[in-house]
Amino acid sequence: MKVLVPVKRVVDFNVKVRVKSDGTGVELANVKMSMNPFDEIAVEEALRLKEAGKATEVVVVSIGPAQASETIRTGLAMGADRGILVKAEGNVEPLAVAKILKAVADAEKPGLIILGKQAIDDDSNQTGQMLAALLGWSQATFASKLEVEGSDFKVTREVDGGLQTVKLKGPAIVTTDLRLNEPRYASLPNIMKAKKKPIDDKNASDYGIDLTPHLEVLKTAEPPGRKGGVKVKDVAELVSKLKTEAGVL
Amino acid sequence: MTTLLIAEHDNASIKDATNKTLTAAAALGADVHVLVAGENAKAAADAAAKLAGVKKVLLADNAAYAHDLAEPLAALIVSLAPGYDAFVAPATSRFKNVMPRVAALLDVMQVSEIIKVVSPDTFERPIYAGNAIQTVKSKDAKKVITVRTSTFAAAGEGGSAPIENAAAAADPGLSSFLGEEVAKSDRPELTSAKIIVSGGRAMQSRENFAKYIEPLADKLGAGVGASRAAVDAGYAPNDWQVGQTGKVVAPELYVAIGISGAIQHLAGMKDSKVIVAINKDEDAPIFQVADYGLVADLYQAVPELTDALGKLGK
Ligand SMILES: Cc1cc2nc3c(=O)[nH]c(=O)nc-3n(C[C@H](O)[C@H](O)[C@H](O)COP(=O)(O)OP(=O)(O)OC[C@H]3O[C@@H](n4cnc5c(N)ncnc54)[C@H](O)[C@@H]3O)c2cc1C
Ligand SMILES: Cc1cc2nc3c(=O)[nH]c(=O)nc-3n(C[C@H](O)[C@H](O)[C@H](O)COP(=O)(O)OP(=O)(O)OC[C@H]3O[C@@H](n4cnc5c(N)ncnc54)[C@H](O)[C@@H]3O)c2cc1C
């Protein structure tokens, strides 16, 4: 079974982004970019399936600017076999990403596609579900455990009330939650090896998919600020402030 | 123009998330119908019919909708699509799972987790863990929207809408339900609690959560939350996680205990009305958003606080 893992290049999770003063977006110049953390978890899970003899090949794919190849290299350094870069400039919405991924899946015929549950930049939490819809495949989002059963899958999902376990008919889409695994760091020898692994260069236009956004971003603004308040000296003062000043007790 | 609100419910009753989403749905300006999909869900449909402003309730009562499986529920919503211009649901795990599937089947872009309806086609939504607010205009003829419920007031009762049965859609048969582990608790649910007490990595163990956090929560009638670090370490169950990738809450009072205040945690609670932080590090970032900060060892301060509230008759 081949496993396809879409990986997205995003602003590193440690960066506190700033809104541009003209309201056209957030400041992305000279900001550290990394692989979306949920996608690292997705790559890790695919690699574990391969190491357990359940998967034969792990292919990472990214849609984005030329620099997204760095994100693919990160996946290759972790241990993925090869990469596919689909170049697309500007704002590519989850629906368009899902359409491109469908075209890639039609060509690659994976038995499983593992995505992150959300990208930490746009926080859309859509792409995996949309891809499942377009392919007509089963889906399990927010996975905290994944088991292969022949060509099917057993997945435990993190849901609002606790955990849910479902069985998916393969081929299937799984999206990762934080507790699925702890991703490995790439070792130096593997980083060197990754430089020789193949990355297939494509363009979004190769797939004949219309990338015109359905959502028009009118503006991007700073959220209303919140100022720190006061420090209280002890529990007694805290209780009295909560009671008389804040009125929440 | 009609809007279909897909209800969050437990077959017996309507969840508070539905009341809040109704406020957002009504702001679109069209008539609102409510879809209740479940198994033996008549009681939930009755409750939905009483919500103020609802014009009609559709009840899809079928075993296929018993377990929140995305594929049959998406098929049902898509089968109803010709009659509606907008599909609105709360951003709970159930609908985060199903609505993008609906959107893709309708070839439209979902607008995720809106916090404000600016006009029927324009919405505000947070991006980058709430560090920026985007105003987006949807050019799609049909809108698929999920709602961040913490920012909308709950609609009340006062309606008496008719209930119609909706036929089940063909089940694609792609997945099946095997089981669930749902924590039973008498405490309020995080997303509707008026007060939340949360513990972080500093709690050190599940036992300490039970010994320090839970008694304080119970004194306050509060829900219990946790940071990701506490959940990852196994001190608290996953459904307690507050943050960018957990639950987003905005209670009247949020008490953060032994939580440093990482961006990802703040994203889930910084819209709370009053924030209290107890942390032994006076430079912890949580103090930058806390209305009342107490620099103290939690293992002393929390039992003291629990006691003091007891004396107040709490
Ligand atoms: C320079 C730049 C500028 C941008 N400006 C804007 C803007 O102004 N407005 C705006 O709305 N968006 C903007 N985007 C983001 C772009 O539109 C997003 O890729 C798209 O919205 C997907 O949303 P998401 O990542 O939140 O999807 P989610 O559904 O949250 O992503 C879930 C998962 O899908 C997969 N995935 C998502 N995207 C990709 C991808 N490109 N390649 C491979 N796998 C992927 C990953 O596995 C990811 O974990 C910008 C991106 C860049 C790089
Ligand atoms: C992709 C991604 C998603 C994430 N999503 C979330 C999310 O949804 N929610 C979330 O919470 N985090 C999330 N995180 C993690 C986040 O970055 C932080 O790591 C996490 O919030 C830290 O938890 P903490 O504050 O409990 O632990 P720490 O940062 O370790 O803080 C512990 C605090 O306890 C204090 N302390 C220690 N002992 C005592 C004592 N005896 N008395 C009083 N104070 C004490 C310390 O001073 C310290 O400030 C995410 C991270 C990533 C990369």
XYZ file of C-alpha atoms and ligand atoms in Angstrom, chain A residues 6-10 24-25 28 33 36 38-39 61-65 90-94 97 101 114-129 217, chain B residues 125 128 134, ligand 1:
97
model
C 0.107 16.282 1.915
C 2.353 18.696 3.813
C 1.918 22.430 4.080
C 4.508 25.156 4.553
C 3.299 27.489 7.285
C -3.948 43.408 3.491
C -2.780 40.380 5.411
C 5.236 37.035 6.072
C 8.487 28.931 8.006
C 2.664 22.415 9.667
C 0.023 18.259 12.246
C 1.658 17.281 8.960
C 3.130 16.320 -1.657
C 2.972 20.055 -1.160
C 1.079 22.755 -2.969
C 2.539 26.223 -2.755
C 5.382 28.466 -3.842
C -0.835 33.271 -3.861
C -3.935 32.239 -2.046
C -4.931 28.648 -2.786
C -8.073 27.771 -0.843
C -8.687 24.360 0.759
C -5.935 22.288 -2.646
C -4.739 16.538 -4.306
C -2.946 11.115 5.862
C -3.354 14.865 6.318
C -3.101 17.245 9.247
C -6.413 18.065 10.908
C -5.770 21.760 10.433
C -3.072 24.053 9.194
C -2.029 26.406 11.966
C -2.052 29.466 9.703
C -5.584 29.526 8.319
C -7.023 27.106 10.871
C -9.580 26.044 8.263
C -9.762 22.374 9.167
C -11.265 21.461 5.785
C -8.842 19.998 3.285
C -8.962 16.327 4.308
C -12.732 16.201 4.501
C -10.479 38.537 1.727
C -13.092 34.723 11.202
C -3.240 32.354 13.050
C -9.987 38.166 8.536
C 2.326 33.267 1.063
C 0.941 32.794 1.410
C -0.095 33.731 1.470
C -1.365 33.333 1.789
N -2.358 34.268 1.868
C -3.594 33.889 2.191
C -4.655 34.844 2.311
O -4.466 36.043 2.154
N -5.885 34.385 2.644
C -6.120 33.057 2.854
O -7.259 32.687 3.137
N -5.158 32.140 2.753
C -3.900 32.518 2.428
N -2.919 31.577 2.350
C -3.200 30.182 2.714
C -3.779 29.290 1.635
O -4.930 29.854 1.113
C -4.080 27.959 2.361
O -3.227 27.021 1.817
C -5.476 27.407 2.185
O -6.382 28.360 2.646
C -5.635 26.086 2.971
O -6.164 26.342 4.265
P -5.642 25.564 5.497
O -4.234 25.311 5.305
O -6.097 26.265 6.712
O -6.406 24.163 5.330
P -6.619 23.042 6.352
O -7.828 22.379 5.844
O -6.582 23.575 7.745
O -5.354 22.104 6.132
C -5.386 20.776 6.614
C -4.339 19.908 5.982
O -4.460 19.905 4.566
C -3.177 19.737 3.957
N -2.876 20.914 3.166
C -3.464 22.144 3.238
N -2.898 22.984 2.359
C -1.935 22.280 1.730
C -0.993 22.595 0.716
N -0.929 23.823 0.188
N -0.143 21.624 0.288
C -0.201 20.367 0.821
N -1.060 20.001 1.792
C -1.919 20.950 2.235
C -2.199 19.570 5.075
O -2.063 18.188 5.346
C -2.907 20.295 6.228
O -2.495 19.858 7.503
C -1.646 31.954 2.047
C -0.624 31.022 1.989
C 0.682 31.430 1.675
C 1.766 30.400 1.634
